[in-house]
Short mmCIF file of C-alpha atoms in Angstrom, two decimals:
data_model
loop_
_atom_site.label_atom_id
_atom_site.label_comp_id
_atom_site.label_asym_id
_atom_site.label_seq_id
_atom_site.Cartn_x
_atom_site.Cartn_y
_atom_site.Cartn_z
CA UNK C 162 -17.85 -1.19 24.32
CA UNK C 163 -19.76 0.78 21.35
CA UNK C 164 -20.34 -0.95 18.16
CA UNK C 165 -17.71 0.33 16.08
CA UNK C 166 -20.73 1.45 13.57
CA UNK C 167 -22.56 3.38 15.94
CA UNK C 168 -19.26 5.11 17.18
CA UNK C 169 -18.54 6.07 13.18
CA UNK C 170 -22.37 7.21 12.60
CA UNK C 171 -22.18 9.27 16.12
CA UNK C 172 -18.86 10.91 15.45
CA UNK C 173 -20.19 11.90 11.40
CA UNK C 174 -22.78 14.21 13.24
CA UNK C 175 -19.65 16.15 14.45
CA UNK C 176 -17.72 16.65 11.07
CA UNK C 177 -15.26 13.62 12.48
CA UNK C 178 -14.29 11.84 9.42
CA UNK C 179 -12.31 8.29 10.00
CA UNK C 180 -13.10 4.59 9.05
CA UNK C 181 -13.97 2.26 11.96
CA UNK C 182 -12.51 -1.44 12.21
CA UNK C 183 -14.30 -4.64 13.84
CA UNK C 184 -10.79 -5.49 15.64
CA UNK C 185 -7.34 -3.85 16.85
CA UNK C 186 -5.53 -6.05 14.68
CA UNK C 187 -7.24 -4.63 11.16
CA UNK C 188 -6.80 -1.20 12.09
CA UNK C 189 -3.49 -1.86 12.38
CA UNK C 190 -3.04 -3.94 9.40
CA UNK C 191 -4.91 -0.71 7.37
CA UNK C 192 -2.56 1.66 8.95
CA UNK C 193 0.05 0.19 8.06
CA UNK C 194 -0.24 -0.51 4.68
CA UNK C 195 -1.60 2.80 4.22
CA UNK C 196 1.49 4.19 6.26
CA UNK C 197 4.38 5.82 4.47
CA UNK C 198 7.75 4.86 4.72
CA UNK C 199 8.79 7.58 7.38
CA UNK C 200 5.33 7.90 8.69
CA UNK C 201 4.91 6.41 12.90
CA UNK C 202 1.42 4.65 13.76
CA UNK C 203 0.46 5.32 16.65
CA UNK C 204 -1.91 2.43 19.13
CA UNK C 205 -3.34 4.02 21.64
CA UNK C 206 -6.77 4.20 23.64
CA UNK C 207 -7.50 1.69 26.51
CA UNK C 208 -4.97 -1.03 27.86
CA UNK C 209 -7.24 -3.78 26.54
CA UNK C 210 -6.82 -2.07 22.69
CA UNK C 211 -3.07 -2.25 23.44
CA UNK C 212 -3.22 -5.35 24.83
CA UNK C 213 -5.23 -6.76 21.47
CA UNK C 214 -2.33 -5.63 19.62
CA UNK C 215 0.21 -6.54 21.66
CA UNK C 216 -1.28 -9.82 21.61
CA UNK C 217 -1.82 -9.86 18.12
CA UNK C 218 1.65 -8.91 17.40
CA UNK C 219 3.27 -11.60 19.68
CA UNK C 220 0.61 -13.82 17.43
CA UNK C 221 2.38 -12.96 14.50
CA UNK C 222 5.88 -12.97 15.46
CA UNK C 223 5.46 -16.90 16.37
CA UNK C 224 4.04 -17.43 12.97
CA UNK C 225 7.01 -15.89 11.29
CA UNK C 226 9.35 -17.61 13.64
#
C-alpha cells in the first residue's frame, strides 16, 4: 500500500536500482516493450497485482476482439 515513490526513494538507500509505475498495467506495458524477443516477463507479488493484470489483460483482449 506504499506510494510507489516512497518505495523507489526507500529502496535507492540500499543500492536497489529499478523504475516504479503508478499501476500493474504500465509496468507491464514498459516491460514489455522493453522485453526482447526471447526474453519472459515475469508478474508476480500479491494476488491483487496479479489480479490488476489479469484484469487488465482480459480488458484488452475484449477490445481487440
Amino acid at each position: 500500500a506504499m506510494n510507489e515513490h516512497n518505495l523507489e526513494q526507500m529502496a535507492y538507500k540500499y543500492k536497489l536500482m529499478g523504475k516504479s509505475y503508478g499501476t500493474v498495467c504500465e509496468a507491464y506495458r514498459s516491460a514489455i516493450q522493453n522485453a526482447r524477443e526471447k526474453d519472459t516477463v515475469y508478474v508476480g507479488g500479491s494476488s491483487f497485482v496479479v489480479a490488476d493484470l489479469l484484469t487488465f489483460l482480459h480488458n484488452e483482449e475484449d477490445h481487440h476482439s
